[in-house]
Amino acid sequence: MRVLITGSDGYLGALVAPYLSARGFDVVGLDTGYYKSGWLCSEHVIGTETGRGGWVPATLVRDIRDVTAEDLRGFDAIVHMAELSNDPLGDLIGEVTYDINHRGSVHLAECAKQAGVRRFVYMSSCSVYGAADGTVDETSPLNPLTAYARCKAMVERDLTAMADDDFSPTFLRNATAFGASPRMRFDIVLNNLSGLAWVERTIAMTSDGSPWRPLVHGLDIAQAIGCALSADRDTVHTLVVNVGADENNLTVRDIASLVADEFPDCAVTFGPPSPDQRSYRVDFTRIRTVFPEFSARWDVAAGAAQLHRVYQAIDLTAEVFHGRGHTRLKQIEYLIGTGQLDSRLFWAEPALATAGV
Ligand SMILES: NC(=O)c1ccc[n+]([C@@H]2O[C@H](COP(=O)([O-])OP(=O)(O)OC[C@H]3O[C@@H](n4cnc5c(N)ncnc54)[C@H](O)[C@@H]3O)[C@@H](O)[C@H]2O)c1
């Protein structure tokens, strides 16, 4: 199966592309390269289970808003991950978030349909549930609280309406990811708290730690994508499925405590209650039902141990941890501030997209 992975130069893309390639998928990447400079270390150091250490796919350097049907001809499936990937970015540039994450994603899907691509696996997010009492499942009402989450919900709605006999979108509502990746992000909760523990010897939370955050390892997301691509068309046609594991439904306080177990010489400190209202506990029954072969292999303690091992192996410094290379908001602010990206996040000069700035 020939698969195009958009966002292949991102945190998850750098895991998913080799994971699928190692399992026999013919993988091509597509990415505009916002975070190309953010390379942490090779897969050899991370010791991921892809068996393709250092391998990267041939990659089309393209903004999804500029993609044409011609670019997509010949692919059997698209795994779409190329979006602005968190709430702070969405807050910085609200309208551009809609431009890329909603309209750009719908444009990509329209081109895919025109090009005869039959499968479209979309990386949605559990953040569509927003703030919810009790445990939510795929049938629960959506309550997206941010531009980022609203876009995810709108893409799900619009692509579902496009589904027909020849076009099958699938929506993976991923929990918050964790774990080591060659293109590391330190702006997601476990990677952040464990990095703080390593470089500063404190686990300093900016909130009181009360919100619930289901977590999932990036390699378990890769596994779910593999399941979606391998499943019968009828199983995945317009399927919405939460990706994660019940035992990884934790409060931020629980997550900090597991980090403290792994980095025992650190002080844990709390901040005031967070203005960020997101809090949700998620039911992961459906993924086990529709993909019986899926089983989340990583719990949070194992993730913290993996991160500890990698930080030690590469001697992670405070400079790298706090640098723009691994924090999405800082890198985009830098690229705009230096005139390399315009206000709509298009490159000022096409050559910059391949330069790894
Ligand atoms: N990481 C998580 O915790 C998490 C959880 C749920 C869902 N997701 C979703 O998974 C996807 C990947 O997440 P990630 O953590 O790897 O994010 P990331 O920011 O590391 O990677 C996104 C990639 O997309 C590319 N990109 C962004 N806008 C683009 C555009 N207009 N055209 C072409 N390329 C563009 C970027 O250059 C980057 O390489 C995103 O859609 C994100 O919303 C992530």
mmCIF file of C-alpha atoms and ligand atoms in Angstrom:
data_model
loop_
_atom_site.group_PDB
_atom_site.id
_atom_site.type_symbol
_atom_site.label_atom_id
_atom_site.label_comp_id
_atom_site.label_asym_id
_atom_site.label_seq_id
_atom_site.Cartn_x
_atom_site.Cartn_y
_atom_site.Cartn_z
ATOM 1 C CA MET A 1 0.000 0.000 0.000
ATOM 2 C CA ARG A 2 1.411 3.387 -1.043
ATOM 3 C CA VAL A 3 0.892 5.868 1.789
ATOM 4 C CA LEU A 4 1.508 9.610 1.957
ATOM 5 C CA ILE A 5 2.203 10.882 5.477
ATOM 6 C CA THR A 6 1.740 14.613 5.853
ATOM 7 C CA GLY A 7 3.656 16.141 8.765
ATOM 8 C CA SER A 8 6.364 13.513 8.334
ATOM 9 C CA ASP A 9 9.032 15.894 9.687
ATOM 10 C CA GLY A 10 7.127 16.382 12.941
ATOM 11 C CA TYR A 11 7.334 14.731 16.361
ATOM 12 C CA LEU A 12 4.902 11.927 15.527
ATOM 13 C CA GLY A 13 5.742 11.837 11.819
ATOM 14 C CA ALA A 14 9.357 10.946 12.657
ATOM 15 C CA LEU A 15 8.051 7.848 14.457
ATOM 16 C CA VAL A 16 5.108 6.912 12.258
ATOM 17 C CA ALA A 17 6.935 7.027 8.896
ATOM 18 C CA PRO A 18 9.654 4.474 9.817
ATOM 19 C CA TYR A 19 7.143 2.403 11.804
ATOM 20 C CA LEU A 20 4.914 1.953 8.742
ATOM 21 C CA SER A 21 7.847 1.493 6.383
ATOM 22 C CA ALA A 22 9.218 -1.297 8.608
ATOM 23 C CA ARG A 23 5.835 -3.029 8.284
ATOM 24 C CA GLY A 24 5.845 -3.058 4.507
ATOM 25 C CA PHE A 25 3.991 0.134 3.662
ATOM 26 C CA ASP A 26 5.469 2.163 0.812
ATOM 27 C CA VAL A 27 5.815 5.508 2.586
ATOM 28 C CA VAL A 28 6.304 9.003 1.150
ATOM 29 C CA GLY A 29 6.340 12.146 3.326
ATOM 30 C CA LEU A 30 4.999 15.661 2.857
ATOM 31 C CA ASP A 31 5.955 18.564 5.099
ATOM 32 C CA THR A 32 6.608 22.287 4.838
ATOM 33 C CA GLY A 33 9.448 21.970 7.329
ATOM 34 C CA TYR A 34 8.624 24.458 10.099
ATOM 35 C CA TYR A 35 10.578 22.455 12.680
ATOM 36 C CA LYS A 36 13.319 20.890 10.582
ATOM 37 C CA SER A 37 15.984 22.384 12.825
ATOM 38 C CA GLY A 38 14.522 20.522 15.811
ATOM 39 C CA TRP A 39 16.421 17.251 15.531
ATOM 40 C CA LEU A 40 17.183 15.761 18.983
ATOM 41 C CA CYS A 41 18.958 12.513 18.210
ATOM 42 C CA SER A 42 18.820 9.487 15.979
ATOM 43 C CA GLU A 43 16.500 6.541 16.349
ATOM 44 C CA HIS A 44 19.516 4.414 17.329
ATOM 45 C CA VAL A 45 19.753 6.352 20.588
ATOM 46 C CA ILE A 46 16.038 6.227 21.212
ATOM 47 C CA GLY A 47 15.894 2.518 20.559
ATOM 48 C CA THR A 48 12.441 2.589 19.047
ATOM 49 C CA GLU A 49 10.969 -0.611 17.791
ATOM 50 C CA THR A 50 10.741 0.436 14.149
ATOM 51 C CA GLY A 51 13.944 -1.335 13.187
ATOM 52 C CA ARG A 52 14.631 1.424 10.667
ATOM 53 C CA GLY A 53 17.012 3.614 12.645
ATOM 54 C CA GLY A 54 17.792 6.839 10.842
ATOM 55 C CA TRP A 55 15.497 6.129 7.901
ATOM 56 C CA VAL A 56 13.439 9.055 6.598
ATOM 57 C CA PRO A 57 11.038 8.851 3.675
ATOM 58 C CA ALA A 58 11.385 10.732 0.391
ATOM 59 C CA THR A 59 9.539 13.922 1.254
ATOM 60 C CA LEU A 60 7.576 16.405 -0.799
ATOM 61 C CA VAL A 61 8.351 19.861 0.599
ATOM 62 C CA ARG A 62 4.922 21.425 0.278
ATOM 63 C CA ASP A 63 2.365 23.409 2.266
ATOM 64 C CA ILE A 64 -0.901 21.478 2.476
ATOM 65 C CA ARG A 65 -2.699 24.646 1.346
ATOM 66 C CA ASP A 66 -0.808 24.476 -1.973
ATOM 67 C CA VAL A 67 -1.266 20.769 -2.639
ATOM 68 C CA THR A 68 -2.917 19.763 -5.917
ATOM 69 C CA ALA A 69 -4.688 16.556 -6.890
ATOM 70 C CA GLU A 70 -1.720 15.838 -9.188
ATOM 71 C CA ASP A 71 0.578 15.639 -6.123
ATOM 72 C CA LEU A 72 -1.614 12.925 -4.638
ATOM 73 C CA ARG A 73 -2.230 10.671 -7.620
ATOM 74 C CA GLY A 74 -1.075 7.080 -7.140
ATOM 75 C CA PHE A 75 -1.446 6.955 -3.359
ATOM 76 C CA ASP A 76 -3.762 4.384 -1.778
ATOM 77 C CA ALA A 77 -3.976 6.251 1.512
ATOM 78 C CA ILE A 78 -3.084 9.507 3.212
ATOM 79 C CA VAL A 79 -2.248 9.798 6.899
ATOM 80 C CA HIS A 80 -2.823 13.466 7.617
ATOM 81 C CA MET A 81 -0.820 14.946 10.488
ATOM 82 C CA ALA A 82 0.417 18.280 9.054
ATOM 83 C CA GLU A 83 -1.273 20.929 11.140
ATOM 84 C CA LEU A 84 -0.374 23.476 13.807
ATOM 85 C CA SER A 85 -0.193 21.062 16.652
ATOM 86 C CA ASN A 86 -1.158 22.762 19.886
ATOM 87 C CA ASP A 87 -3.355 25.270 21.664
ATOM 88 C CA PRO A 88 -0.730 27.992 22.336
ATOM 89 C CA LEU A 89 0.000 28.201 18.601
ATOM 90 C CA GLY A 90 -3.717 28.453 17.921
ATOM 91 C CA ASP A 91 -3.967 31.283 20.451
ATOM 92 C CA LEU A 92 -1.020 33.144 18.866
ATOM 93 C CA ILE A 93 -2.413 33.092 15.362
ATOM 94 C CA GLY A 94 -6.108 32.255 15.632
ATOM 95 C CA GLU A 95 -7.175 32.861 12.024
ATOM 96 C CA VAL A 96 -4.135 31.090 10.566
ATOM 97 C CA THR A 97 -5.017 28.042 12.642
ATOM 98 C CA TYR A 98 -8.357 27.888 10.815
ATOM 99 C CA ASP A 99 -6.573 28.518 7.512
ATOM 100 C CA ILE A 100 -4.227 25.537 7.945
ATOM 101 C CA ASN A 101 -5.951 23.135 10.325
ATOM 102 C CA HIS A 102 -9.505 23.451 9.025
ATOM 103 C CA ARG A 103 -9.515 24.816 5.476
ATOM 104 C CA GLY A 104 -6.079 23.369 4.608
ATOM 105 C CA SER A 105 -7.087 19.906 5.801
ATOM 106 C CA VAL A 106 -10.404 20.002 3.928
ATOM 107 C CA HIS A 107 -8.549 21.189 0.804
ATOM 108 C CA LEU A 108 -6.112 18.274 1.137
ATOM 109 C CA ALA A 109 -9.003 15.820 1.491
ATOM 110 C CA GLU A 110 -10.764 17.304 -1.553
ATOM 111 C CA CYS A 111 -7.588 16.918 -3.626
ATOM 112 C CA ALA A 112 -7.217 13.348 -2.309
ATOM 113 C CA LYS A 113 -10.748 12.490 -3.353
ATOM 114 C CA GLN A 114 -10.211 14.039 -6.786
ATOM 115 C CA ALA A 115 -6.993 12.042 -7.166
ATOM 116 C CA GLY A 116 -8.764 8.771 -6.324
ATOM 117 C CA VAL A 117 -7.067 8.220 -2.930
ATOM 118 C CA ARG A 118 -9.478 5.879 -1.190
ATOM 119 C CA ARG A 119 -8.334 6.038 2.443
ATOM 120 C CA PHE A 120 -7.771 9.166 4.536
ATOM 121 C CA VAL A 121 -6.634 8.707 8.153
ATOM 122 C CA TYR A 122 -6.990 11.967 10.046
ATOM 123 C CA MET A 123 -5.085 12.758 13.261
ATOM 124 C CA SER A 124 -7.793 14.189 15.430
ATOM 125 C CA SER A 125 -7.468 14.693 19.170
ATOM 126 C CA CYS A 126 -9.232 13.919 22.435
ATOM 127 C CA SER A 127 -9.143 17.679 22.997
ATOM 128 C CA VAL A 128 -12.429 17.815 21.034
ATOM 129 C CA TYR A 129 -14.042 16.693 24.336
ATOM 130 C CA GLY A 130 -12.837 19.881 26.060
ATOM 131 C CA ALA A 131 -14.063 19.968 29.643
ATOM 132 C CA ALA A 132 -16.231 17.009 30.555
ATOM 133 C CA ASP A 133 -17.527 15.467 33.755
ATOM 134 C CA GLY A 134 -17.118 11.724 34.057
ATOM 135 C CA THR A 135 -15.715 9.598 31.255
ATOM 136 C CA VAL A 136 -16.322 10.407 27.605
ATOM 137 C CA ASP A 137 -16.481 8.043 24.648
ATOM 138 C CA GLU A 138 -16.840 8.524 20.896
ATOM 139 C CA THR A 139 -20.587 9.134 21.203
ATOM 140 C CA SER A 140 -20.239 11.916 23.798
ATOM 141 C CA PRO A 141 -21.058 15.496 22.812
ATOM 142 C CA LEU A 142 -18.061 17.518 21.681
ATOM 143 C CA ASN A 143 -17.037 20.604 23.606
ATOM 144 C CA PRO A 144 -13.939 22.009 21.886
ATOM 145 C CA LEU A 145 -12.582 24.951 23.886
ATOM 146 C CA THR A 146 -9.793 26.273 21.666
ATOM 147 C CA ALA A 147 -9.195 27.145 18.000
ATOM 148 C CA TYR A 148 -7.052 23.993 17.728
ATOM 149 C CA ALA A 149 -9.790 21.723 19.086
ATOM 150 C CA ARG A 150 -12.594 23.470 17.149
ATOM 151 C CA CYS A 151 -10.662 22.866 13.911
ATOM 152 C CA LYS A 152 -10.320 19.160 14.739
ATOM 153 C CA ALA A 153 -14.101 18.926 15.244
ATOM 154 C CA MET A 154 -14.832 20.852 12.022
ATOM 155 C CA VAL A 155 -12.503 18.653 9.953
ATOM 156 C CA GLU A 156 -14.210 15.529 11.328
ATOM 157 C CA ARG A 157 -17.612 16.984 10.381
ATOM 158 C CA ASP A 158 -16.623 18.157 6.882
ATOM 159 C CA LEU A 159 -14.728 15.003 5.904
ATOM 160 C CA THR A 160 -17.540 12.780 7.127
ATOM 161 C CA ALA A 161 -19.811 14.650 4.705
ATOM 162 C CA MET A 162 -17.367 13.909 1.857
ATOM 163 C CA ALA A 163 -17.324 10.147 2.464
ATOM 164 C CA ASP A 164 -18.667 7.926 -0.314
ATOM 165 C CA ASP A 165 -18.045 4.551 -1.950
ATOM 166 C CA ASP A 166 -14.606 5.669 -3.131
ATOM 167 C CA PHE A 167 -13.453 7.800 -0.192
ATOM 168 C CA SER A 168 -13.217 6.547 3.383
ATOM 169 C CA PRO A 169 -12.065 8.980 6.052
ATOM 170 C CA THR A 170 -11.122 7.632 9.509
ATOM 171 C CA PHE A 171 -10.751 9.835 12.561
ATOM 172 C CA LEU A 172 -8.200 8.895 15.225
ATOM 173 C CA ARG A 173 -8.880 10.949 18.353
ATOM 174 C CA ASN A 174 -5.459 10.668 19.927
ATOM 175 C CA ALA A 175 -4.767 11.225 23.591
ATOM 176 C CA THR A 176 -1.847 13.543 24.382
ATOM 177 C CA ALA A 177 1.319 11.922 23.108
ATOM 178 C CA PHE A 178 4.500 11.184 25.052
ATOM 179 C CA GLY A 179 7.820 9.492 24.487
ATOM 180 C CA ALA A 180 11.075 10.059 22.699
ATOM 181 C CA SER A 181 11.193 10.978 19.022
ATOM 182 C CA PRO A 182 14.065 12.090 16.789
ATOM 183 C CA ARG A 183 12.038 15.288 16.282
ATOM 184 C CA MET A 184 11.276 15.766 19.934
ATOM 185 C CA ARG A 185 8.645 18.054 21.402
ATOM 186 C CA PHE A 186 9.194 19.316 24.949
ATOM 187 C CA ASP A 187 5.896 21.225 24.983
ATOM 188 C CA ILE A 188 3.733 18.192 25.798
ATOM 189 C CA VAL A 189 3.156 17.253 29.367
ATOM 190 C CA LEU A 190 5.236 14.127 30.098
ATOM 191 C CA ASN A 191 8.141 15.160 27.875
ATOM 192 C CA ASN A 192 8.056 18.581 29.499
ATOM 193 C CA LEU A 193 7.889 17.487 33.138
ATOM 194 C CA SER A 194 10.543 14.799 32.706
ATOM 195 C CA GLY A 195 12.813 17.257 30.844
ATOM 196 C CA LEU A 196 12.408 19.769 33.679
ATOM 197 C CA ALA A 197 13.281 17.044 36.160
ATOM 198 C CA TRP A 198 16.434 16.226 34.207
ATOM 199 C CA VAL A 199 17.766 19.729 33.508
ATOM 200 C CA GLU A 200 16.506 21.642 36.568
ATOM 201 C CA ARG A 201 15.933 18.963 39.188
ATOM 202 C CA THR A 202 12.443 20.319 39.809
ATOM 203 C CA ILE A 203 9.089 19.194 38.514
ATOM 204 C CA ALA A 204 7.473 22.573 38.422
ATOM 205 C CA MET A 205 3.857 22.524 37.352
ATOM 206 C CA THR A 206 2.279 25.722 36.107
ATOM 207 C CA SER A 207 -1.112 24.557 37.431
ATOM 208 C CA ASP A 208 -2.475 22.770 40.501
ATOM 209 C CA GLY A 209 -2.266 19.528 38.533
ATOM 210 C CA SER A 210 -5.954 18.702 38.855
ATOM 211 C CA PRO A 211 -6.973 18.371 35.148
ATOM 212 C CA TRP A 212 -7.320 14.894 33.654
ATOM 213 C CA ARG A 213 -5.132 14.183 30.628
ATOM 214 C CA PRO A 214 -5.227 10.808 28.912
ATOM 215 C CA LEU A 215 -1.806 10.017 27.484
ATOM 216 C CA VAL A 216 -0.511 7.678 24.764
ATOM 217 C CA HIS A 217 2.973 6.860 23.521
ATOM 218 C CA GLY A 218 3.799 8.020 19.971
ATOM 219 C CA LEU A 219 4.597 4.441 18.974
ATOM 220 C CA ASP A 220 1.152 3.306 20.124
ATOM 221 C CA ILE A 221 -0.321 6.037 17.906
ATOM 222 C CA ALA A 222 1.785 4.596 15.069
ATOM 223 C CA GLN A 223 0.379 1.165 15.883
ATOM 224 C CA ALA A 224 -3.208 2.506 15.709
ATOM 225 C CA ILE A 225 -2.484 4.125 12.328
ATOM 226 C CA GLY A 226 -1.137 0.794 11.058
ATOM 227 C CA CYS A 227 -4.330 -0.915 12.264
ATOM 228 C CA ALA A 228 -6.511 1.671 10.504
ATOM 229 C CA LEU A 229 -4.627 1.266 7.220
ATOM 230 C CA SER A 230 -4.758 -2.540 7.387
ATOM 231 C CA ALA A 231 -8.423 -2.832 8.377
ATOM 232 C CA ASP A 232 -11.271 -3.588 5.971
ATOM 233 C CA ARG A 233 -12.768 -0.567 4.350
ATOM 234 C CA ASP A 234 -16.135 -1.218 6.043
ATOM 235 C CA THR A 235 -14.511 -1.199 9.492
ATOM 236 C CA VAL A 236 -12.873 2.191 9.098
ATOM 237 C CA HIS A 237 -15.282 4.034 6.776
ATOM 238 C CA THR A 238 -16.118 7.255 8.743
ATOM 239 C CA LEU A 239 -14.967 5.516 11.927
ATOM 240 C CA VAL A 240 -14.245 7.768 14.908
ATOM 241 C CA VAL A 241 -12.012 6.103 17.480
ATOM 242 C CA ASN A 242 -10.189 7.262 20.594
ATOM 243 C CA VAL A 243 -6.524 6.224 20.644
ATOM 244 C CA GLY A 244 -5.039 5.482 24.042
ATOM 245 C CA ALA A 245 -5.424 3.167 27.008
ATOM 246 C CA ASP A 246 -7.702 3.321 30.050
ATOM 247 C CA GLU A 247 -4.763 2.956 32.454
ATOM 248 C CA ASN A 248 -3.124 6.072 30.980
ATOM 249 C CA ASN A 249 -6.033 8.317 32.054
ATOM 250 C CA LEU A 250 -4.213 10.374 34.677
ATOM 251 C CA THR A 251 -4.347 13.793 36.279
ATOM 252 C CA VAL A 252 -1.401 16.084 35.639
ATOM 253 C CA ARG A 253 -0.590 15.587 39.355
ATOM 254 C CA ASP A 254 -0.434 11.787 38.813
ATOM 255 C CA ILE A 255 1.832 12.316 35.823
ATOM 256 C CA ALA A 256 4.156 14.515 37.915
ATOM 257 C CA SER A 257 4.239 11.888 40.619
ATOM 258 C CA LEU A 258 5.283 9.174 38.127
ATOM 259 C CA VAL A 259 8.007 11.508 36.859
ATOM 260 C CA ALA A 260 9.150 12.020 40.463
ATOM 261 C CA ASP A 261 9.399 8.235 40.888
ATOM 262 C CA GLU A 262 11.691 8.088 37.848
ATOM 263 C CA PHE A 263 13.727 11.192 38.834
ATOM 264 C CA PRO A 264 13.724 10.757 42.628
ATOM 265 C CA ASP A 265 15.996 13.665 43.562
ATOM 266 C CA CYS A 266 13.543 16.304 42.298
ATOM 267 C CA ALA A 267 11.183 18.632 44.131
ATOM 268 C CA VAL A 268 7.586 18.714 42.863
ATOM 269 C CA THR A 269 5.944 22.142 42.959
ATOM 270 C CA PHE A 270 2.448 23.254 42.001
ATOM 271 C CA GLY A 271 1.036 26.489 40.587
ATOM 272 C CA PRO A 272 -2.409 28.073 40.929
ATOM 273 C CA PRO A 273 -5.466 26.422 39.326
ATOM 274 C CA SER A 274 -5.056 26.699 35.571
ATOM 275 C CA PRO A 275 -7.176 28.970 33.366
ATOM 276 C CA ASP A 276 -6.886 26.113 30.833
ATOM 277 C CA GLN A 277 -10.249 24.435 31.307
ATOM 278 C CA ARG A 278 -9.441 21.203 29.447
ATOM 279 C CA SER A 279 -10.049 18.121 31.526
ATOM 280 C CA TYR A 280 -11.376 14.814 30.258
ATOM 281 C CA ARG A 281 -11.253 11.137 31.100
ATOM 282 C CA VAL A 282 -11.605 9.014 28.009
ATOM 283 C CA ASP A 283 -13.007 5.543 27.401
ATOM 284 C CA PHE A 284 -10.860 3.434 25.078
ATOM 285 C CA THR A 285 -13.159 0.436 24.668
ATOM 286 C CA ARG A 286 -13.884 1.047 20.985
ATOM 287 C CA ILE A 287 -10.293 0.813 19.755
ATOM 288 C CA ARG A 288 -9.939 -2.620 21.380
ATOM 289 C CA THR A 289 -13.162 -3.709 19.697
ATOM 290 C CA VAL A 290 -12.586 -2.424 16.169
ATOM 291 C CA PHE A 291 -8.862 -3.240 16.119
ATOM 292 C CA PRO A 292 -8.566 -6.407 18.275
ATOM 293 C CA GLU A 293 -4.853 -6.602 17.471
ATOM 294 C CA PHE A 294 -4.248 -3.152 18.995
ATOM 295 C CA SER A 295 -2.803 -3.019 22.460
ATOM 296 C CA ALA A 296 -1.168 0.048 23.968
ATOM 297 C CA ARG A 297 2.289 -1.158 24.918
ATOM 298 C CA TRP A 298 3.500 1.865 26.857
ATOM 299 C CA ASP A 299 2.339 3.143 30.210
ATOM 300 C CA VAL A 300 3.461 6.465 31.611
ATOM 301 C CA ALA A 301 6.087 4.998 33.953
ATOM 302 C CA ALA A 302 7.723 3.182 31.015
ATOM 303 C CA GLY A 303 7.583 6.410 28.998
ATOM 304 C CA ALA A 304 9.300 8.363 31.796
ATOM 305 C CA ALA A 305 11.992 5.665 32.005
ATOM 306 C CA GLN A 306 12.545 5.809 28.232
ATOM 307 C CA LEU A 307 12.883 9.594 28.361
ATOM 308 C CA HIS A 308 15.305 9.389 31.298
ATOM 309 C CA ARG A 309 17.491 6.963 29.353
ATOM 310 C CA VAL A 310 17.531 9.194 26.266
ATOM 311 C CA TYR A 311 18.314 12.392 28.242
ATOM 312 C CA GLN A 312 21.195 10.586 29.864
ATOM 313 C CA ALA A 313 22.466 9.138 26.573
ATOM 314 C CA ILE A 314 22.533 12.511 24.796
ATOM 315 C CA ASP A 315 23.433 14.538 27.898
ATOM 316 C CA LEU A 316 20.400 16.785 27.377
ATOM 317 C CA THR A 317 21.220 20.378 28.306
ATOM 318 C CA ALA A 318 18.947 23.152 29.570
ATOM 319 C CA GLU A 319 19.771 25.084 26.412
ATOM 320 C CA VAL A 320 18.433 22.354 24.156
ATOM 321 C CA PHE A 321 15.454 21.648 26.415
ATOM 322 C CA HIS A 322 14.386 25.302 26.529
ATOM 323 C CA GLY A 323 15.425 26.079 22.937
ATOM 324 C CA ARG A 324 13.094 26.847 20.058
ATOM 325 C CA GLY A 325 13.905 23.594 18.276
ATOM 326 C CA HIS A 326 11.601 21.529 20.443
ATOM 327 C CA THR A 327 8.853 23.970 21.455
ATOM 328 C CA ARG A 328 6.423 24.624 18.618
ATOM 329 C CA LEU A 329 5.333 28.096 19.731
ATOM 330 C CA LYS A 330 8.914 29.382 20.171
ATOM 331 C CA GLN A 331 9.979 28.178 16.723
ATOM 332 C CA ILE A 332 6.994 29.734 14.936
ATOM 333 C CA GLU A 333 7.493 33.025 16.837
ATOM 334 C CA TYR A 334 11.156 32.953 15.820
ATOM 335 C CA LEU A 335 10.382 32.298 12.146
ATOM 336 C CA ILE A 336 7.794 35.104 12.051
ATOM 337 C CA GLY A 337 9.990 37.467 14.086
ATOM 338 C CA THR A 338 12.906 37.003 11.707
ATOM 339 C CA GLY A 339 10.734 37.461 8.616
ATOM 340 C CA GLN A 340 11.259 33.903 7.405
ATOM 341 C CA LEU A 341 7.541 33.151 7.642
ATOM 342 C CA ASP A 342 4.893 35.685 6.698
ATOM 343 C CA SER A 343 1.815 36.367 8.819
ATOM 344 C CA ARG A 344 -0.062 33.481 7.144
ATOM 345 C CA LEU A 345 2.842 31.134 7.875
ATOM 346 C CA PHE A 346 3.971 30.813 4.280
ATOM 347 C CA TRP A 347 7.740 30.853 3.754
ATOM 348 C CA ALA A 348 9.051 34.239 2.611
ATOM 349 C CA GLU A 349 11.300 32.373 0.169
ATOM 350 C CA PRO A 350 10.615 28.817 -0.985
ATOM 351 C CA ALA A 351 14.245 27.833 -0.391
ATOM 352 C CA LEU A 352 13.774 28.359 3.355
ATOM 353 C CA ALA A 353 11.433 25.370 3.489
ATOM 354 C CA THR A 354 14.285 22.985 2.780
ATOM 355 C CA ALA A 355 16.960 24.864 4.714
ATOM 356 C CA GLY A 356 16.117 23.547 8.183
ATOM 357 C CA VAL A 357 16.069 26.986 9.879
HETATM 358 N N1 LIG B 1 1.447 15.278 19.804
HETATM 359 C C1 LIG B 1 0.262 15.105 20.393
HETATM 360 O O1 LIG B 1 0.138 15.045 21.628
HETATM 361 C C2 LIG B 1 -0.972 14.968 19.557
HETATM 362 C C3 LIG B 1 -2.160 14.536 20.159
HETATM 363 C C4 LIG B 1 -3.321 14.442 19.380
HETATM 364 C C5 LIG B 1 -3.283 14.784 18.039
HETATM 365 N N2 LIG B 1 -2.094 15.198 17.489
HETATM 366 C C6 LIG B 1 -2.084 15.583 16.077
HETATM 367 O O2 LIG B 1 -1.122 14.804 15.403
HETATM 368 C C7 LIG B 1 -0.519 15.576 14.369
HETATM 369 C C8 LIG B 1 0.999 15.542 14.522
HETATM 370 O O3 LIG B 1 1.348 16.046 15.808
HETATM 371 P P1 LIG B 1 2.871 16.306 16.197
HETATM 372 O O4 LIG B 1 2.935 16.320 17.668
HETATM 373 O O5 LIG B 1 3.743 15.412 15.423
HETATM 374 O O6 LIG B 1 3.033 17.795 15.677
HETATM 375 P P2 LIG B 1 4.337 18.547 15.090
HETATM 376 O O7 LIG B 1 4.098 19.991 15.251
HETATM 377 O O8 LIG B 1 5.548 17.964 15.690
HETATM 378 O O9 LIG B 1 4.322 18.137 13.557
HETATM 379 C C9 LIG B 1 3.472 18.721 12.613
HETATM 380 C C10 LIG B 1 4.206 18.755 11.290
HETATM 381 O O10 LIG B 1 3.327 19.310 10.310
HETATM 382 C C11 LIG B 1 4.025 20.246 9.540
HETATM 383 N N3 LIG B 1 3.082 21.277 9.076
HETATM 384 C C12 LIG B 1 2.381 22.135 9.836
HETATM 385 N N4 LIG B 1 1.620 22.934 9.060
HETATM 386 C C13 LIG B 1 1.846 22.533 7.777
HETATM 387 C C14 LIG B 1 1.361 22.973 6.525
HETATM 388 N N5 LIG B 1 0.520 24.021 6.400
HETATM 389 N N6 LIG B 1 1.774 22.331 5.403
HETATM 390 C C15 LIG B 1 2.663 21.293 5.487
HETATM 391 N N7 LIG B 1 3.203 20.876 6.648
HETATM 392 C C16 LIG B 1 2.782 21.485 7.792
HETATM 393 C C17 LIG B 1 5.092 20.836 10.450
HETATM 394 O O11 LIG B 1 6.198 21.345 9.709
HETATM 395 C C18 LIG B 1 5.456 19.644 11.324
HETATM 396 O O12 LIG B 1 6.568 18.944 10.819
HETATM 397 C C19 LIG B 1 -1.122 16.971 14.459
HETATM 398 O O13 LIG B 1 -2.196 17.063 13.562
HETATM 399 C C20 LIG B 1 -1.622 17.022 15.890
HETATM 400 O O14 LIG B 1 -2.694 17.923 16.026
HETATM 401 C C21 LIG B 1 -0.945 15.285 18.203
#
